[in-house]
Amino acid sequence: MNKTKKILIAFSVLLLVFSLAGIARNLLRDVHAQKQIEELARQMENTESDAGGDTETPPLMAEKANEPVMLPEFRELYERNPDIVGWLTIDDTRIDYPVMQNPQDGEYYLHRDFDQEENPNGLPFLDIRNRVQDSDVLLIHGHNMKSGMMFADLMNYKEESYYREHPTVRFNTLYEKAEYEIVAVILSEVFRKSDDVFKYYQVEKAGTPAEFDSYIRNIKELALYDTGVTAQYGDRLIVLSTCEYSTENGRLAVIARKR
């Protein structure tokens, strides 16, 4: 075997070792992230059980008479990280995560976990322009991870049959439990600011009856199929948004209204 072949073989072996190490590192990262989510869910369930459904004792942050009382299951999680604004669940999917919002940095949880450690998975987070108690349309961002974590399962909603089996979303805020029924599933993209087109992620522009009706009308025009569900001004919406890779800067969004 000549020297060139030996060098090529050695180089190939090194590449393989580095590739396997990278794969192992990613797997360990995902396992750690999933364990943390499961631990948070258990902590929430245990706190709710210990409270016995009693919501009369207010948390430290709700001592004023005109402030809402935090649900007991969120109290320990809130003490651990006050950036939590709720918990999002879609039954029979891997979507079962806390929803975060850092008031100073809108993309803080793009690559951070619940304990604010660096993690490429990030966590679902509420758009910086929204307030979980005041906004009529809540935009929640989440990664579409190859591992299947975060919002990857939203891709299944491209198929109407999948929607028929998973027509609702639960989004419990710190103060209220709520179920949402899906209005539409759309494909879109992130446009340039100068593009004169409908931008589903500009939810702050749905504040009046006319704006809200226009928003829903545009959503329905983009819908992949007819759910038979619509919304009108006064309804509360959540918009679950994630990357979709069939086009540059593509996005898939699931829009649902509060029941």
mmCIF file of C-alpha atoms in Angstrom:
data_model
loop_
_atom_site.group_PDB
_atom_site.id
_atom_site.type_symbol
_atom_site.label_atom_id
_atom_site.label_comp_id
_atom_site.label_asym_id
_atom_site.label_seq_id
_atom_site.Cartn_x
_atom_site.Cartn_y
_atom_site.Cartn_z
ATOM 1 C CA MET A 1 0.000 0.000 0.000
ATOM 2 C CA ASN A 2 1.527 3.282 -1.053
ATOM 3 C CA LYS A 3 1.819 6.359 1.145
ATOM 4 C CA THR A 4 -1.031 8.225 -0.554
ATOM 5 C CA LYS A 5 -3.502 5.408 0.096
ATOM 6 C CA LYS A 6 -2.438 5.213 3.744
ATOM 7 C CA ILE A 7 -3.019 8.958 4.141
ATOM 8 C CA LEU A 8 -6.452 8.717 2.506
ATOM 9 C CA ILE A 9 -7.441 5.797 4.746
ATOM 10 C CA ALA A 10 -6.240 7.610 7.851
ATOM 11 C CA PHE A 11 -8.127 10.741 6.813
ATOM 12 C CA SER A 12 -11.301 8.720 6.178
ATOM 13 C CA VAL A 13 -11.025 7.063 9.585
ATOM 14 C CA LEU A 14 -10.619 10.432 11.268
ATOM 15 C CA LEU A 15 -13.654 11.784 9.407
ATOM 16 C CA LEU A 16 -15.697 8.778 10.518
ATOM 17 C CA VAL A 17 -14.610 9.193 14.138
ATOM 18 C CA PHE A 18 -15.487 12.891 14.148
ATOM 19 C CA SER A 19 -18.842 12.181 12.476
ATOM 20 C CA LEU A 20 -19.733 9.486 14.997
ATOM 21 C CA ALA A 21 -18.662 11.749 17.842
ATOM 22 C CA GLY A 22 -20.909 14.507 16.495
ATOM 23 C CA ILE A 23 -23.859 12.134 16.190
ATOM 24 C CA ALA A 24 -23.303 10.860 19.727
ATOM 25 C CA ARG A 25 -23.064 14.405 21.044
ATOM 26 C CA ASN A 26 -26.335 15.366 19.355
ATOM 27 C CA LEU A 27 -28.081 12.270 20.696
ATOM 28 C CA LEU A 28 -26.892 12.964 24.229
ATOM 29 C CA ARG A 29 -28.039 16.566 23.883
ATOM 30 C CA ASP A 30 -31.504 15.483 22.737
ATOM 31 C CA VAL A 31 -31.770 12.882 25.505
ATOM 32 C CA HIS A 32 -30.856 15.516 28.078
ATOM 33 C CA ALA A 33 -33.402 17.955 26.624
ATOM 34 C CA GLN A 34 -36.165 15.349 26.651
ATOM 35 C CA LYS A 35 -35.367 14.326 30.231
ATOM 36 C CA GLN A 36 -35.560 17.942 31.321
ATOM 37 C CA ILE A 37 -38.993 18.361 29.693
ATOM 38 C CA GLU A 38 -40.244 15.173 31.352
ATOM 39 C CA GLU A 39 -38.921 16.370 34.702
ATOM 40 C CA LEU A 40 -40.717 19.708 34.287
ATOM 41 C CA ALA A 41 -43.959 17.931 33.397
ATOM 42 C CA ARG A 42 -43.667 15.699 36.473
ATOM 43 C CA GLN A 43 -42.925 18.699 38.662
ATOM 44 C CA MET A 44 -46.021 20.445 37.334
ATOM 45 C CA GLU A 45 -48.218 17.375 37.837
ATOM 46 C CA ASN A 46 -46.904 16.814 41.369
ATOM 47 C CA THR A 47 -47.508 20.446 42.313
ATOM 48 C CA GLU A 48 -51.069 20.241 40.973
ATOM 49 C CA SER A 49 -51.695 17.014 42.919
ATOM 50 C CA ASP A 50 -50.254 18.440 46.132
ATOM 51 C CA ALA A 51 -52.499 21.494 45.784
ATOM 52 C CA GLY A 52 -55.507 19.218 45.508
ATOM 53 C CA GLY A 53 -57.108 21.556 42.979
ATOM 54 C CA ASP A 54 -57.094 24.420 45.502
ATOM 55 C CA THR A 55 -56.355 27.694 43.734
ATOM 56 C CA GLU A 56 -57.357 29.961 46.619
ATOM 57 C CA THR A 57 -53.832 30.523 47.935
ATOM 58 C CA PRO A 58 -52.234 33.093 45.610
ATOM 59 C CA PRO A 59 -48.585 32.957 44.563
ATOM 60 C CA LEU A 60 -46.135 35.663 45.545
ATOM 61 C CA MET A 61 -46.670 37.490 42.232
ATOM 62 C CA ALA A 62 -50.454 37.758 42.612
ATOM 63 C CA GLU A 63 -50.946 39.455 45.950
ATOM 64 C CA LYS A 64 -52.921 42.430 44.633
ATOM 65 C CA ALA A 65 -56.684 42.104 44.557
ATOM 66 C CA ASN A 66 -57.009 42.931 40.863
ATOM 67 C CA GLU A 67 -54.346 40.454 39.705
ATOM 68 C CA PRO A 68 -55.197 36.915 38.534
ATOM 69 C CA VAL A 69 -54.231 33.938 40.641
ATOM 70 C CA MET A 70 -51.596 31.640 39.208
ATOM 71 C CA LEU A 71 -52.641 28.014 38.693
ATOM 72 C CA PRO A 72 -51.006 25.860 41.390
ATOM 73 C CA GLU A 73 -49.237 23.572 38.918
ATOM 74 C CA PHE A 74 -47.198 26.472 37.560
ATOM 75 C CA ARG A 75 -45.986 27.948 40.831
ATOM 76 C CA GLU A 76 -42.788 25.944 41.270
ATOM 77 C CA LEU A 77 -41.906 26.217 37.589
ATOM 78 C CA TYR A 78 -42.432 29.979 37.756
ATOM 79 C CA GLU A 79 -40.141 30.235 40.767
ATOM 80 C CA ARG A 80 -37.525 28.231 38.864
ATOM 81 C CA ASN A 81 -37.848 30.438 35.767
ATOM 82 C CA PRO A 82 -40.303 33.373 35.654
ATOM 83 C CA ASP A 83 -40.038 33.477 31.841
ATOM 84 C CA ILE A 84 -42.554 30.628 31.572
ATOM 85 C CA VAL A 85 -45.930 31.828 30.251
ATOM 86 C CA GLY A 86 -47.742 28.524 29.749
ATOM 87 C CA TRP A 87 -47.675 24.913 28.614
ATOM 88 C CA LEU A 88 -48.568 23.648 25.118
ATOM 89 C CA THR A 89 -49.827 20.121 24.411
ATOM 90 C CA ILE A 90 -51.167 18.272 21.381
ATOM 91 C CA ASP A 91 -52.372 14.808 22.362
ATOM 92 C CA ASP A 92 -50.664 11.779 20.801
ATOM 93 C CA THR A 93 -47.742 13.886 19.548
ATOM 94 C CA ARG A 94 -44.346 14.845 20.951
ATOM 95 C CA ILE A 95 -45.561 18.408 21.408
ATOM 96 C CA ASP A 96 -45.765 18.735 25.191
ATOM 97 C CA TYR A 97 -43.624 21.705 26.180
ATOM 98 C CA PRO A 98 -43.437 24.817 28.312
ATOM 99 C CA VAL A 99 -43.865 28.064 26.394
ATOM 100 C CA MET A 100 -41.416 30.823 27.261
ATOM 101 C CA GLN A 101 -41.055 34.567 26.777
ATOM 102 C CA ASN A 102 -38.095 36.684 27.759
ATOM 103 C CA PRO A 103 -39.281 40.309 27.970
ATOM 104 C CA GLN A 104 -35.879 41.731 26.994
ATOM 105 C CA ASP A 105 -34.872 39.380 24.168
ATOM 106 C CA GLY A 106 -37.517 38.066 21.773
ATOM 107 C CA GLU A 107 -35.322 35.173 20.559
ATOM 108 C CA TYR A 108 -33.776 34.275 23.907
ATOM 109 C CA TYR A 109 -35.223 30.741 23.889
ATOM 110 C CA LEU A 110 -34.361 30.068 20.273
ATOM 111 C CA HIS A 111 -31.296 28.153 21.527
ATOM 112 C CA ARG A 112 -31.790 27.880 25.289
ATOM 113 C CA ASP A 113 -33.470 25.353 27.549
ATOM 114 C CA PHE A 114 -35.682 25.960 30.588
ATOM 115 C CA ASP A 115 -32.690 26.566 32.854
ATOM 116 C CA GLN A 116 -31.316 29.067 30.331
ATOM 117 C CA GLU A 117 -28.481 26.787 29.261
ATOM 118 C CA GLU A 118 -27.381 26.711 25.614
ATOM 119 C CA ASN A 119 -29.255 24.070 23.619
ATOM 120 C CA PRO A 120 -29.903 24.113 19.835
ATOM 121 C CA ASN A 121 -33.391 22.656 20.388
ATOM 122 C CA GLY A 122 -34.462 25.760 22.235
ATOM 123 C CA LEU A 123 -38.044 25.858 23.506
ATOM 124 C CA PRO A 124 -41.333 27.137 22.063
ATOM 125 C CA PHE A 125 -41.592 30.830 22.826
ATOM 126 C CA LEU A 126 -44.244 33.515 22.632
ATOM 127 C CA ASP A 127 -43.581 36.332 20.207
ATOM 128 C CA ILE A 128 -42.140 39.429 21.893
ATOM 129 C CA ARG A 129 -45.024 41.561 20.552
ATOM 130 C CA ASN A 130 -47.602 39.464 22.403
ATOM 131 C CA ARG A 131 -48.777 39.492 26.011
ATOM 132 C CA VAL A 132 -50.243 36.215 27.098
ATOM 133 C CA GLN A 133 -53.122 37.816 29.002
ATOM 134 C CA ASP A 134 -53.886 40.754 26.760
ATOM 135 C CA SER A 135 -53.286 39.744 23.134
ATOM 136 C CA ASP A 136 -56.157 38.312 21.091
ATOM 137 C CA VAL A 137 -53.756 36.485 18.754
ATOM 138 C CA LEU A 138 -50.808 34.659 20.327
ATOM 139 C CA LEU A 139 -47.922 33.739 18.018
ATOM 140 C CA ILE A 140 -45.787 30.859 19.318
ATOM 141 C CA HIS A 141 -42.532 29.981 17.564
ATOM 142 C CA GLY A 142 -40.767 26.612 17.701
ATOM 143 C CA HIS A 143 -37.992 24.790 15.866
ATOM 144 C CA ASN A 144 -38.650 22.013 13.356
ATOM 145 C CA MET A 145 -35.903 19.647 14.564
ATOM 146 C CA LYS A 146 -34.683 16.656 12.554
ATOM 147 C CA SER A 147 -34.812 14.641 15.774
ATOM 148 C CA GLY A 148 -38.582 15.145 15.892
ATOM 149 C CA MET A 149 -38.431 17.447 18.904
ATOM 150 C CA MET A 150 -40.124 20.798 19.373
ATOM 151 C CA PHE A 151 -42.554 21.606 16.523
ATOM 152 C CA ALA A 152 -41.452 18.894 14.070
ATOM 153 C CA ASP A 153 -44.776 17.055 14.482
ATOM 154 C CA LEU A 154 -46.624 20.073 13.058
ATOM 155 C CA MET A 155 -45.404 18.901 9.630
ATOM 156 C CA ASN A 156 -47.909 16.051 9.885
ATOM 157 C CA TYR A 157 -50.706 18.613 9.624
ATOM 158 C CA LYS A 158 -50.010 18.913 5.917
ATOM 159 C CA GLU A 159 -52.250 15.865 5.651
ATOM 160 C CA GLU A 160 -55.936 16.436 6.292
ATOM 161 C CA SER A 161 -56.293 12.931 7.714
ATOM 162 C CA TYR A 162 -53.795 13.805 10.446
ATOM 163 C CA TYR A 163 -55.739 16.945 11.299
ATOM 164 C CA ARG A 164 -58.934 14.901 11.595
ATOM 165 C CA GLU A 165 -57.201 12.753 14.241
ATOM 166 C CA HIS A 166 -55.639 15.751 16.051
ATOM 167 C CA PRO A 167 -58.131 18.639 15.709
ATOM 168 C CA THR A 168 -57.410 20.387 19.013
ATOM 169 C CA VAL A 169 -54.544 21.983 20.906
ATOM 170 C CA ARG A 170 -54.268 22.652 24.627
ATOM 171 C CA PHE A 171 -52.538 25.825 25.729
ATOM 172 C CA ASN A 172 -52.681 26.446 29.452
ATOM 173 C CA THR A 173 -51.370 29.825 30.531
ATOM 174 C CA LEU A 174 -50.168 30.536 34.061
ATOM 175 C CA TYR A 175 -53.692 31.589 34.944
ATOM 176 C CA GLU A 176 -56.098 29.643 32.741
ATOM 177 C CA LYS A 177 -56.588 26.226 31.172
ATOM 178 C CA ALA A 178 -57.909 26.308 27.611
ATOM 179 C CA GLU A 179 -58.481 24.119 24.588
ATOM 180 C CA TYR A 180 -58.247 25.435 21.034
ATOM 181 C CA GLU A 181 -59.771 23.994 17.878
ATOM 182 C CA ILE A 182 -57.772 24.249 14.682
ATOM 183 C CA VAL A 183 -59.077 26.764 12.156
ATOM 184 C CA ALA A 184 -56.491 26.277 9.394
ATOM 185 C CA VAL A 185 -53.070 24.921 8.500
ATOM 186 C CA ILE A 186 -51.101 27.071 6.075
ATOM 187 C CA LEU A 187 -47.819 27.176 4.202
ATOM 188 C CA SER A 188 -46.182 30.562 3.884
ATOM 189 C CA GLU A 189 -42.779 32.181 4.259
ATOM 190 C CA VAL A 190 -40.961 35.030 5.939
ATOM 191 C CA PHE A 191 -41.181 37.902 3.476
ATOM 192 C CA ARG A 192 -39.128 41.032 3.097
ATOM 193 C CA LYS A 193 -40.480 44.064 4.933
ATOM 194 C CA SER A 194 -41.133 45.795 1.614
ATOM 195 C CA ASP A 195 -43.212 42.910 0.185
ATOM 196 C CA ASP A 196 -46.855 43.914 -0.075
ATOM 197 C CA VAL A 197 -48.328 40.519 0.825
ATOM 198 C CA PHE A 198 -50.216 38.952 3.714
ATOM 199 C CA LYS A 199 -47.841 38.093 6.538
ATOM 200 C CA TYR A 200 -49.506 35.701 8.982
ATOM 201 C CA TYR A 201 -46.883 36.455 11.639
ATOM 202 C CA GLN A 202 -47.926 40.112 11.891
ATOM 203 C CA VAL A 203 -50.553 39.213 14.459
ATOM 204 C CA GLU A 204 -50.451 42.662 16.020
ATOM 205 C CA LYS A 205 -52.298 43.900 12.923
ATOM 206 C CA ALA A 206 -55.495 42.031 13.832
ATOM 207 C CA GLY A 207 -56.638 44.334 16.616
ATOM 208 C CA THR A 208 -59.856 45.753 15.161
ATOM 209 C CA PRO A 209 -62.914 43.869 13.828
ATOM 210 C CA ALA A 210 -61.999 44.735 10.234
ATOM 211 C CA GLU A 211 -58.355 43.737 10.715
ATOM 212 C CA PHE A 212 -59.317 40.499 12.433
ATOM 213 C CA ASP A 213 -61.769 39.562 9.680
ATOM 214 C CA SER A 214 -59.111 40.328 7.061
ATOM 215 C CA TYR A 215 -56.608 38.166 8.943
ATOM 216 C CA ILE A 216 -58.977 35.188 9.032
ATOM 217 C CA ARG A 217 -59.950 35.670 5.392
ATOM 218 C CA ASN A 218 -56.297 35.593 4.323
ATOM 219 C CA ILE A 219 -55.633 32.562 6.515
ATOM 220 C CA LYS A 220 -58.529 30.709 4.912
ATOM 221 C CA GLU A 221 -57.229 31.535 1.424
ATOM 222 C CA LEU A 222 -53.881 29.940 2.296
ATOM 223 C CA ALA A 223 -55.403 26.921 4.069
ATOM 224 C CA LEU A 224 -54.249 23.514 2.845
ATOM 225 C CA TYR A 225 -57.762 22.136 3.410
ATOM 226 C CA ASP A 226 -61.097 23.144 4.897
ATOM 227 C CA THR A 227 -61.430 22.338 8.588
ATOM 228 C CA GLY A 228 -64.995 23.615 8.756
ATOM 229 C CA VAL A 229 -63.921 25.843 11.656
ATOM 230 C CA THR A 230 -63.663 29.618 11.446
ATOM 231 C CA ALA A 231 -63.225 32.530 13.851
ATOM 232 C CA GLN A 232 -64.679 35.966 14.359
ATOM 233 C CA TYR A 233 -63.632 39.101 16.175
ATOM 234 C CA GLY A 234 -63.690 38.431 19.912
ATOM 235 C CA ASP A 235 -62.269 34.926 19.554
ATOM 236 C CA ARG A 236 -58.794 34.277 20.904
ATOM 237 C CA LEU A 237 -56.322 32.638 18.519
ATOM 238 C CA ILE A 238 -53.002 30.881 18.857
ATOM 239 C CA VAL A 239 -50.677 30.599 15.872
ATOM 240 C CA LEU A 240 -48.064 27.831 16.053
ATOM 241 C CA SER A 241 -45.266 28.655 13.628
ATOM 242 C CA THR A 242 -42.266 26.591 12.523
ATOM 243 C CA CYS A 243 -39.804 26.290 9.640
ATOM 244 C CA GLU A 244 -40.870 24.413 6.504
ATOM 245 C CA TYR A 245 -38.103 23.504 4.098
ATOM 246 C CA SER A 246 -39.840 23.100 0.730
ATOM 247 C CA THR A 247 -39.082 26.741 -0.036
ATOM 248 C CA GLU A 248 -36.550 29.333 1.077
ATOM 249 C CA ASN A 249 -37.575 30.901 4.392
ATOM 250 C CA GLY A 250 -40.635 28.670 4.333
ATOM 251 C CA ARG A 251 -42.992 28.413 7.278
ATOM 252 C CA LEU A 252 -45.866 26.175 8.313
ATOM 253 C CA ALA A 253 -48.426 27.598 10.710
ATOM 254 C CA VAL A 254 -51.307 26.010 12.592
ATOM 255 C CA ILE A 255 -53.974 28.505 13.583
ATOM 256 C CA ALA A 256 -56.490 27.591 16.274
ATOM 257 C CA ARG A 257 -59.253 29.398 18.178
ATOM 258 C CA LYS A 258 -60.101 29.121 21.842
ATOM 259 C CA ARG A 259 -63.228 27.145 22.579
#
